[in-house]
Amino acid sequence: MSNSKYLKTIIIDRVNGDEITEAEDVTIEEARLNVYLNGEKIISMMCIPKDQKAHAIGFLMSENVITDISDVESIEVSEDGLRVDIKAAVDTDSLQNLYKEKTLVSGCGGGITGNVAGSLEIPFNQTSFVISPELISDEVKKFYADSELYKLTGCVHKAMLFLEDKSVVTAEDIGRHNAIDKAVGKCKIDGLDTTKAVLFVSGRLSSEMVVKAVMHRIPIVVSRTAPTYLGVQTANKHGITLIGFARGRKMNIYTHSGRVHG
């Protein structure tokens, strides 16, 4: 489906030096997606109303509410695209860590990490999966070159999973966390392995971003920007290779650098 569906035309005043002219511009649609699990509304998320099934599945699996895609009996999107209904077996302890009613805003505070910081134990990631610095640099270049909605609007984030067979799965959204959930959700729905993959993301590498990789056993996370201190600590603790400032042929490897070599 064309991304033009999610674009909205607006009239702005464009300033160029001393000259001000009226002009037509485009911005992105933002909507509230309501997620129902086994008939009960569990969360609302502000997002671009696309890839709704992947978004809901990726989020619930990130939170360990659904532990395996085989536990999903059915998933349906309403005609207006603003409601997802899922029937699935759930982890009741993880479900209790979510509020009965919660909205994830499109800003930077939307990450939910309670299930990781709480009772859920995450094994240290010991995968032998490796990638070369040259391949990382090449994929970072493609990552930004292929960001269609960002080029059109300048106001979306992107996530991309580079898989072991060199295929890629991408998603864009107004929220960084949403974009990751959508990309991961696509993989889960299609039965693709995320345990031997690289997660490329736009924006800084905060702890919430790293936690997404921890939950899905993704061993390597890459961004053109910087990590936070807690992001580095989280990656180090859980065996995630964290790479920031990946620009051109340069990058900083903050944790577990053994997975990056020629």
PDB file of N, CA and C in Angstrom, residues 168-251:
ATOM      1  N   VAL A 168      16.274  -8.083   4.581  1.00  0.00           N
ATOM      2  CA  VAL A 168      15.989  -7.046   5.568  1.00  0.00           C
ATOM      3  C   VAL A 168      14.484  -6.912   5.772  1.00  0.00           C
ATOM      4  N   VAL A 169      14.117  -6.538   6.983  1.00  0.00           N
ATOM      5  CA  VAL A 169      12.725  -6.251   7.334  1.00  0.00           C
ATOM      6  C   VAL A 169      12.706  -4.860   7.962  1.00  0.00           C
ATOM      7  N   THR A 170      11.885  -3.953   7.423  1.00  0.00           N
ATOM      8  CA  THR A 170      11.916  -2.565   7.874  1.00  0.00           C
ATOM      9  C   THR A 170      10.538  -2.094   8.333  1.00  0.00           C
ATOM     10  N   ALA A 171      10.546  -1.031   9.116  1.00  0.00           N
ATOM     11  CA  ALA A 171       9.311  -0.376   9.540  1.00  0.00           C
ATOM     12  C   ALA A 171       9.623   1.065   9.909  1.00  0.00           C
ATOM     13  N   GLU A 172       8.647   1.952   9.677  1.00  0.00           N
ATOM     14  CA  GLU A 172       8.774   3.346  10.060  1.00  0.00           C
ATOM     15  C   GLU A 172       7.588   3.756  10.915  1.00  0.00           C
ATOM     16  N   ASP A 173       7.836   4.660  11.873  1.00  0.00           N
ATOM     17  CA  ASP A 173       6.751   5.151  12.708  1.00  0.00           C
ATOM     18  C   ASP A 173       7.190   6.459  13.357  1.00  0.00           C
ATOM     19  N   ILE A 174       6.223   7.176  13.933  1.00  0.00           N
ATOM     20  CA  ILE A 174       6.550   8.413  14.640  1.00  0.00           C
ATOM     21  C   ILE A 174       7.308   8.136  15.929  1.00  0.00           C
ATOM     22  N   GLY A 175       7.194   6.931  16.472  1.00  0.00           N
ATOM     23  CA  GLY A 175       7.903   6.563  17.689  1.00  0.00           C
ATOM     24  C   GLY A 175       8.987   5.542  17.417  1.00  0.00           C
ATOM     25  N   ARG A 176      10.147   5.721  18.052  1.00  0.00           N
ATOM     26  CA  ARG A 176      11.258   4.779  17.868  1.00  0.00           C
ATOM     27  C   ARG A 176      10.874   3.381  18.334  1.00  0.00           C
ATOM     28  N   HIS A 177      10.209   3.308  19.498  1.00  0.00           N
ATOM     29  CA  HIS A 177       9.822   2.008  20.042  1.00  0.00           C
ATOM     30  C   HIS A 177       8.805   1.324  19.133  1.00  0.00           C
ATOM     31  N   ASN A 178       7.881   2.114  18.590  1.00  0.00           N
ATOM     32  CA  ASN A 178       6.886   1.559  17.672  1.00  0.00           C
ATOM     33  C   ASN A 178       7.550   0.946  16.448  1.00  0.00           C
ATOM     34  N   ALA A 179       8.533   1.648  15.896  1.00  0.00           N
ATOM     35  CA  ALA A 179       9.203   1.161  14.691  1.00  0.00           C
ATOM     36  C   ALA A 179       9.870  -0.183  14.946  1.00  0.00           C
ATOM     37  N   ILE A 180      10.513  -0.324  16.109  1.00  0.00           N
ATOM     38  CA  ILE A 180      11.149  -1.603  16.441  1.00  0.00           C
ATOM     39  C   ILE A 180      10.104  -2.691  16.597  1.00  0.00           C
ATOM     40  N   ASP A 181       9.029  -2.393  17.333  1.00  0.00           N
ATOM     41  CA  ASP A 181       7.980  -3.400  17.526  1.00  0.00           C
ATOM     42  C   ASP A 181       7.395  -3.851  16.189  1.00  0.00           C
ATOM     43  N   LYS A 182       7.205  -2.914  15.265  1.00  0.00           N
ATOM     44  CA  LYS A 182       6.649  -3.270  13.961  1.00  0.00           C
ATOM     45  C   LYS A 182       7.603  -4.172  13.170  1.00  0.00           C
ATOM     46  N   ALA A 183       8.880  -3.817  13.153  1.00  0.00           N
ATOM     47  CA  ALA A 183       9.848  -4.624  12.405  1.00  0.00           C
ATOM     48  C   ALA A 183       9.958  -6.025  13.001  1.00  0.00           C
ATOM     49  N   VAL A 184      10.042  -6.103  14.324  1.00  0.00           N
ATOM     50  CA  VAL A 184      10.133  -7.408  14.986  1.00  0.00           C
ATOM     51  C   VAL A 184       8.837  -8.187  14.785  1.00  0.00           C
ATOM     52  N   GLY A 185       7.710  -7.502  14.899  1.00  0.00           N
ATOM     53  CA  GLY A 185       6.424  -8.164  14.711  1.00  0.00           C
ATOM     54  C   GLY A 185       6.286  -8.787  13.340  1.00  0.00           C
ATOM     55  N   LYS A 186       6.766  -8.096  12.314  1.00  0.00           N
ATOM     56  CA  LYS A 186       6.748  -8.654  10.961  1.00  0.00           C
ATOM     57  C   LYS A 186       7.539  -9.957  10.912  1.00  0.00           C
ATOM     58  N   CYS A 187       8.709  -9.957  11.563  1.00  0.00           N
ATOM     59  CA  CYS A 187       9.533 -11.165  11.582  1.00  0.00           C
ATOM     60  C   CYS A 187       8.825 -12.313  12.296  1.00  0.00           C
ATOM     61  N   LYS A 188       8.222 -12.007  13.446  1.00  0.00           N
ATOM     62  CA  LYS A 188       7.556 -13.053  14.217  1.00  0.00           C
ATOM     63  C   LYS A 188       6.386 -13.648  13.447  1.00  0.00           C
ATOM     64  N   ILE A 189       5.584 -12.793  12.828  1.00  0.00           N
ATOM     65  CA  ILE A 189       4.426 -13.266  12.068  1.00  0.00           C
ATOM     66  C   ILE A 189       4.859 -14.141  10.895  1.00  0.00           C
ATOM     67  N   ASP A 190       5.997 -13.794  10.270  1.00  0.00           N
ATOM     68  CA  ASP A 190       6.485 -14.547   9.117  1.00  0.00           C
ATOM     69  C   ASP A 190       7.417 -15.702   9.496  1.00  0.00           C
ATOM     70  N   GLY A 191       7.619 -15.918  10.784  1.00  0.00           N
ATOM     71  CA  GLY A 191       8.458 -17.021  11.223  1.00  0.00           C
ATOM     72  C   GLY A 191       9.935 -16.832  10.964  1.00  0.00           C
ATOM     73  N   LEU A 192      10.405 -15.593  10.930  1.00  0.00           N
ATOM     74  CA  LEU A 192      11.811 -15.293  10.662  1.00  0.00           C
ATOM     75  C   LEU A 192      12.608 -15.251  11.962  1.00  0.00           C
ATOM     76  N   ASP A 193      13.851 -15.688  11.903  1.00  0.00           N
ATOM     77  CA  ASP A 193      14.704 -15.801  13.081  1.00  0.00           C
ATOM     78  C   ASP A 193      15.378 -14.463  13.391  1.00  0.00           C
ATOM     79  N   THR A 194      15.126 -13.920  14.580  1.00  0.00           N
ATOM     80  CA  THR A 194      15.767 -12.666  14.981  1.00  0.00           C
ATOM     81  C   THR A 194      16.993 -12.891  15.861  1.00  0.00           C
ATOM     82  N   THR A 195      17.316 -14.146  16.151  1.00  0.00           N
ATOM     83  CA  THR A 195      18.437 -14.408  17.046  1.00  0.00           C
ATOM     84  C   THR A 195      19.791 -14.313  16.338  1.00  0.00           C
ATOM     85  N   LYS A 196      19.759 -14.269  15.016  1.00  0.00           N
ATOM     86  CA  LYS A 196      20.983 -14.041  14.239  1.00  0.00           C
ATOM     87  C   LYS A 196      20.686 -12.884  13.299  1.00  0.00           C
ATOM     88  N   ALA A 197      20.681 -11.685  13.872  1.00  0.00           N
ATOM     89  CA  ALA A 197      20.267 -10.497  13.124  1.00  0.00           C
ATOM     90  C   ALA A 197      20.921  -9.262  13.718  1.00  0.00           C
ATOM     91  N   VAL A 198      20.902  -8.199  12.936  1.00  0.00           N
ATOM     92  CA  VAL A 198      21.367  -6.892  13.398  1.00  0.00           C
ATOM     93  C   VAL A 198      20.177  -5.940  13.360  1.00  0.00           C
ATOM     94  N   LEU A 199      19.959  -5.239  14.460  1.00  0.00           N
ATOM     95  CA  LEU A 199      18.893  -4.247  14.526  1.00  0.00           C
ATOM     96  C   LEU A 199      19.487  -2.870  14.287  1.00  0.00           C
ATOM     97  N   PHE A 200      19.095  -2.241  13.176  1.00  0.00           N
ATOM     98  CA  PHE A 200      19.494  -0.870  12.874  1.00  0.00           C
ATOM     99  C   PHE A 200      18.344   0.051  13.280  1.00  0.00           C
ATOM    100  N   VAL A 201      18.649   1.100  14.028  1.00  0.00           N
ATOM    101  CA  VAL A 201      17.602   2.007  14.492  1.00  0.00           C
ATOM    102  C   VAL A 201      18.023   3.451  14.265  1.00  0.00           C
ATOM    103  N   SER A 202      17.026   4.319  14.122  1.00  0.00           N
ATOM    104  CA  SER A 202      17.288   5.758  14.111  1.00  0.00           C
ATOM    105  C   SER A 202      17.140   6.260  15.535  1.00  0.00           C
ATOM    106  N   GLY A 203      17.848   7.301  15.850  1.00  0.00           N
ATOM    107  CA  GLY A 203      17.754   7.859  17.196  1.00  0.00           C
ATOM    108  C   GLY A 203      18.753   7.245  18.150  1.00  0.00           C
ATOM    109  N   ARG A 204      18.799   7.823  19.352  1.00  0.00           N
ATOM    110  CA  ARG A 204      19.786   7.403  20.345  1.00  0.00           C
ATOM    111  C   ARG A 204      19.480   6.006  20.874  1.00  0.00           C
ATOM    112  N   LEU A 205      20.508   5.364  21.422  1.00  0.00           N
ATOM    113  CA  LEU A 205      20.402   4.005  21.931  1.00  0.00           C
ATOM    114  C   LEU A 205      20.156   4.053  23.439  1.00  0.00           C
ATOM    115  N   SER A 206      18.919   4.339  23.820  1.00  0.00           N
ATOM    116  CA  SER A 206      18.552   4.366  25.227  1.00  0.00           C
ATOM    117  C   SER A 206      18.359   2.940  25.734  1.00  0.00           C
ATOM    118  N   SER A 207      18.212   2.810  27.034  1.00  0.00           N
ATOM    119  CA  SER A 207      18.036   1.479  27.611  1.00  0.00           C
ATOM    120  C   SER A 207      16.779   0.793  27.074  1.00  0.00           C
ATOM    121  N   GLU A 208      15.702   1.588  26.831  1.00  0.00           N
ATOM    122  CA  GLU A 208      14.465   0.990  26.319  1.00  0.00           C
ATOM    123  C   GLU A 208      14.661   0.386  24.941  1.00  0.00           C
ATOM    124  N   MET A 209      15.488   1.035  24.125  1.00  0.00           N
ATOM    125  CA  MET A 209      15.765   0.489  22.798  1.00  0.00           C
ATOM    126  C   MET A 209      16.545  -0.823  22.911  1.00  0.00           C
ATOM    127  N   VAL A 210      17.521  -0.844  23.815  1.00  0.00           N
ATOM    128  CA  VAL A 210      18.332  -2.047  24.002  1.00  0.00           C
ATOM    129  C   VAL A 210      17.484  -3.192  24.548  1.00  0.00           C
ATOM    130  N   VAL A 211      16.554  -2.877  25.448  1.00  0.00           N
ATOM    131  CA  VAL A 211      15.699  -3.904  26.037  1.00  0.00           C
ATOM    132  C   VAL A 211      14.899  -4.638  24.961  1.00  0.00           C
ATOM    133  N   LYS A 212      14.480  -3.923  23.929  1.00  0.00           N
ATOM    134  CA  LYS A 212      13.772  -4.588  22.829  1.00  0.00           C
ATOM    135  C   LYS A 212      14.643  -5.691  22.231  1.00  0.00           C
ATOM    136  N   ALA A 213      15.927  -5.394  22.038  1.00  0.00           N
ATOM    137  CA  ALA A 213      16.847  -6.398  21.495  1.00  0.00           C
ATOM    138  C   ALA A 213      17.034  -7.549  22.476  1.00  0.00           C
ATOM    139  N   VAL A 214      17.132  -7.231  23.749  1.00  0.00           N
ATOM    140  CA  VAL A 214      17.282  -8.273  24.768  1.00  0.00           C
ATOM    141  C   VAL A 214      16.112  -9.242  24.722  1.00  0.00           C
ATOM    142  N   MET A 215      14.897  -8.696  24.673  1.00  0.00           N
ATOM    143  CA  MET A 215      13.701  -9.539  24.721  1.00  0.00           C
ATOM    144  C   MET A 215      13.591 -10.471  23.523  1.00  0.00           C
ATOM    145  N   HIS A 216      14.089 -10.039  22.373  1.00  0.00           N
ATOM    146  CA  HIS A 216      13.958 -10.837  21.145  1.00  0.00           C
ATOM    147  C   HIS A 216      15.264 -11.539  20.771  1.00  0.00           C
ATOM    148  N   ARG A 217      16.232 -11.513  21.689  1.00  0.00           N
ATOM    149  CA  ARG A 217      17.503 -12.221  21.472  1.00  0.00           C
ATOM    150  C   ARG A 217      18.233 -11.723  20.235  1.00  0.00           C
ATOM    151  N   ILE A 218      18.106 -10.444  19.945  1.00  0.00           N
ATOM    152  CA  ILE A 218      18.820  -9.819  18.824  1.00  0.00           C
ATOM    153  C   ILE A 218      20.210  -9.435  19.329  1.00  0.00           C
ATOM    154  N   PRO A 219      21.280  -9.964  18.742  1.00  0.00           N
ATOM    155  CA  PRO A 219      22.604  -9.807  19.359  1.00  0.00           C
ATOM    156  C   PRO A 219      23.324  -8.494  19.089  1.00  0.00           C
ATOM    157  N   ILE A 220      22.959  -7.781  18.013  1.00  0.00           N
ATOM    158  CA  ILE A 220      23.709  -6.578  17.625  1.00  0.00           C
ATOM    159  C   ILE A 220      22.735  -5.447  17.343  1.00  0.00           C
ATOM    160  N   VAL A 221      23.009  -4.258  17.896  1.00  0.00           N
ATOM    161  CA  VAL A 221      22.177  -3.074  17.684  1.00  0.00           C
ATOM    162  C   VAL A 221      23.066  -1.940  17.196  1.00  0.00           C
ATOM    163  N   VAL A 222      22.629  -1.247  16.135  1.00  0.00           N
ATOM    164  CA  VAL A 222      23.435  -0.214  15.486  1.00  0.00           C
ATOM    165  C   VAL A 222      22.624   1.061  15.305  1.00  0.00           C
ATOM    166  N   SER A 223      23.274   2.211  15.551  1.00  0.00           N
ATOM    167  CA  SER A 223      22.668   3.512  15.273  1.00  0.00           C
ATOM    168  C   SER A 223      23.750   4.481  14.824  1.00  0.00           C
ATOM    169  N   ARG A 224      23.322   5.532  14.130  1.00  0.00           N
ATOM    170  CA  ARG A 224      24.257   6.613  13.768  1.00  0.00           C
ATOM    171  C   ARG A 224      24.477   7.556  14.933  1.00  0.00           C
ATOM    172  N   THR A 225      23.665   7.437  15.979  1.00  0.00           N
ATOM    173  CA  THR A 225      23.768   8.356  17.102  1.00  0.00           C
ATOM    174  C   THR A 225      24.314   7.635  18.327  1.00  0.00           C
ATOM    175  N   ALA A 226      24.259   8.316  19.475  1.00  0.00           N
ATOM    176  CA  ALA A 226      24.950   7.845  20.667  1.00  0.00           C
ATOM    177  C   ALA A 226      24.061   6.986  21.559  1.00  0.00           C
ATOM    178  N   PRO A 227      24.682   6.170  22.417  1.00  0.00           N
ATOM    179  CA  PRO A 227      23.922   5.472  23.450  1.00  0.00           C
ATOM    180  C   PRO A 227      23.876   6.300  24.727  1.00  0.00           C
ATOM    181  N   THR A 228      22.931   5.978  25.595  1.00  0.00           N
ATOM    182  CA  THR A 228      22.958   6.511  26.946  1.00  0.00           C
ATOM    183  C   THR A 228      23.818   5.594  27.806  1.00  0.00           C
ATOM    184  N   TYR A 229      24.194   6.081  28.981  1.00  0.00           N
ATOM    185  CA  TYR A 229      25.003   5.260  29.891  1.00  0.00           C
ATOM    186  C   TYR A 229      24.244   4.004  30.298  1.00  0.00           C
ATOM    187  N   LEU A 230      22.943   4.155  30.603  1.00  0.00           N
ATOM    188  CA  LEU A 230      22.147   2.995  30.969  1.00  0.00           C
ATOM    189  C   LEU A 230      21.970   2.038  29.789  1.00  0.00           C
ATOM    190  N   GLY A 231      21.914   2.594  28.575  1.00  0.00           N
ATOM    191  CA  GLY A 231      21.849   1.752  27.392  1.00  0.00           C
ATOM    192  C   GLY A 231      23.083   0.875  27.272  1.00  0.00           C
ATOM    193  N   VAL A 232      24.260   1.456  27.531  1.00  0.00           N
ATOM    194  CA  VAL A 232      25.515   0.696  27.491  1.00  0.00           C
ATOM    195  C   VAL A 232      25.534  -0.364  28.585  1.00  0.00           C
ATOM    196  N   GLN A 233      25.125   0.017  29.785  1.00  0.00           N
ATOM    197  CA  GLN A 233      25.097  -0.941  30.901  1.00  0.00           C
ATOM    198  C   GLN A 233      24.162  -2.117  30.607  1.00  0.00           C
ATOM    199  N   THR A 234      22.996  -1.805  30.057  1.00  0.00           N
ATOM    200  CA  THR A 234      22.019  -2.849  29.745  1.00  0.00           C
ATOM    201  C   THR A 234      22.558  -3.804  28.693  1.00  0.00           C
ATOM    202  N   ALA A 235      23.178  -3.247  27.646  1.00  0.00           N
ATOM    203  CA  ALA A 235      23.749  -4.079  26.588  1.00  0.00           C
ATOM    204  C   ALA A 235      24.862  -4.960  27.128  1.00  0.00           C
ATOM    205  N   ASN A 236      25.712  -4.399  27.948  1.00  0.00           N
ATOM    206  CA  ASN A 236      26.831  -5.159  28.503  1.00  0.00           C
ATOM    207  C   ASN A 236      26.337  -6.294  29.393  1.00  0.00           C
ATOM    208  N   LYS A 237      25.346  -6.006  30.209  1.00  0.00           N
ATOM    209  CA  LYS A 237      24.815  -6.996  31.142  1.00  0.00           C
ATOM    210  C   LYS A 237      24.173  -8.179  30.424  1.00  0.00           C
ATOM    211  N   HIS A 238      23.511  -7.918  29.302  1.00  0.00           N
ATOM    212  CA  HIS A 238      22.737  -8.964  28.640  1.00  0.00           C
ATOM    213  C   HIS A 238      23.411  -9.550  27.401  1.00  0.00           C
ATOM    214  N   GLY A 239      24.637  -9.140  27.110  1.00  0.00           N
ATOM    215  CA  GLY A 239      25.358  -9.752  25.997  1.00  0.00           C
ATOM    216  C   GLY A 239      24.996  -9.198  24.638  1.00  0.00           C
ATOM    217  N   ILE A 240      24.639  -7.926  24.580  1.00  0.00           N
ATOM    218  CA  ILE A 240      24.282  -7.272  23.317  1.00  0.00           C
ATOM    219  C   ILE A 240      25.460  -6.434  22.824  1.00  0.00           C
ATOM    220  N   THR A 241      25.805  -6.582  21.559  1.00  0.00           N
ATOM    221  CA  THR A 241      26.821  -5.734  20.941  1.00  0.00           C
ATOM    222  C   THR A 241      26.171  -4.411  20.546  1.00  0.00           C
ATOM    223  N   LEU A 242      26.643  -3.325  21.155  1.00  0.00           N
ATOM    224  CA  LEU A 242      26.033  -2.004  20.960  1.00  0.00           C
ATOM    225  C   LEU A 242      26.980  -1.117  20.169  1.00  0.00           C
ATOM    226  N   ILE A 243      26.494  -0.611  19.033  1.00  0.00           N
ATOM    227  CA  ILE A 243      27.323   0.188  18.130  1.00  0.00           C
ATOM    228  C   ILE A 243      26.639   1.526  17.881  1.00  0.00           C
ATOM    229  N   GLY A 244      27.356   2.609  18.131  1.00  0.00           N
ATOM    230  CA  GLY A 244      26.833   3.945  17.880  1.00  0.00           C
ATOM    231  C   GLY A 244      27.744   4.732  16.963  1.00  0.00           C
ATOM    232  N   PHE A 245      27.282   5.902  16.544  1.00  0.00           N
ATOM    233  CA  PHE A 245      28.032   6.777  15.643  1.00  0.00           C
ATOM    234  C   PHE A 245      28.543   6.022  14.411  1.00  0.00           C
ATOM    235  N   ALA A 246      27.705   5.132  13.875  1.00  0.00           N
ATOM    236  CA  ALA A 246      28.077   4.381  12.672  1.00  0.00           C
ATOM    237  C   ALA A 246      27.842   5.275  11.458  1.00  0.00           C
ATOM    238  N   ARG A 247      28.910   5.901  11.003  1.00  0.00           N
ATOM    239  CA  ARG A 247      28.826   6.865   9.902  1.00  0.00           C
ATOM    240  C   ARG A 247      30.009   6.652   8.970  1.00  0.00           C
ATOM    241  N   GLY A 248      29.706   6.446   7.693  1.00  0.00           N
ATOM    242  CA  GLY A 248      30.784   6.167   6.758  1.00  0.00           C
ATOM    243  C   GLY A 248      31.472   4.880   7.154  1.00  0.00           C
ATOM    244  N   ARG A 249      32.794   4.915   7.266  1.00  0.00           N
ATOM    245  CA  ARG A 249      33.547   3.732   7.671  1.00  0.00           C
ATOM    246  C   ARG A 249      33.943   3.796   9.142  1.00  0.00           C
ATOM    247  N   LYS A 250      33.319   4.691   9.913  1.00  0.00           N
ATOM    248  CA  LYS A 250      33.641   4.839  11.325  1.00  0.00           C
ATOM    249  C   LYS A 250      32.466   4.387  12.185  1.00  0.00           C
ATOM    250  N   MET A 251      32.779   3.904  13.369  1.00  0.00           N
ATOM    251  CA  MET A 251      31.745   3.533  14.333  1.00  0.00           C
ATOM    252  C   MET A 251      32.392   3.348  15.686  1.00  0.00           C
TER     253      MET A 251
END
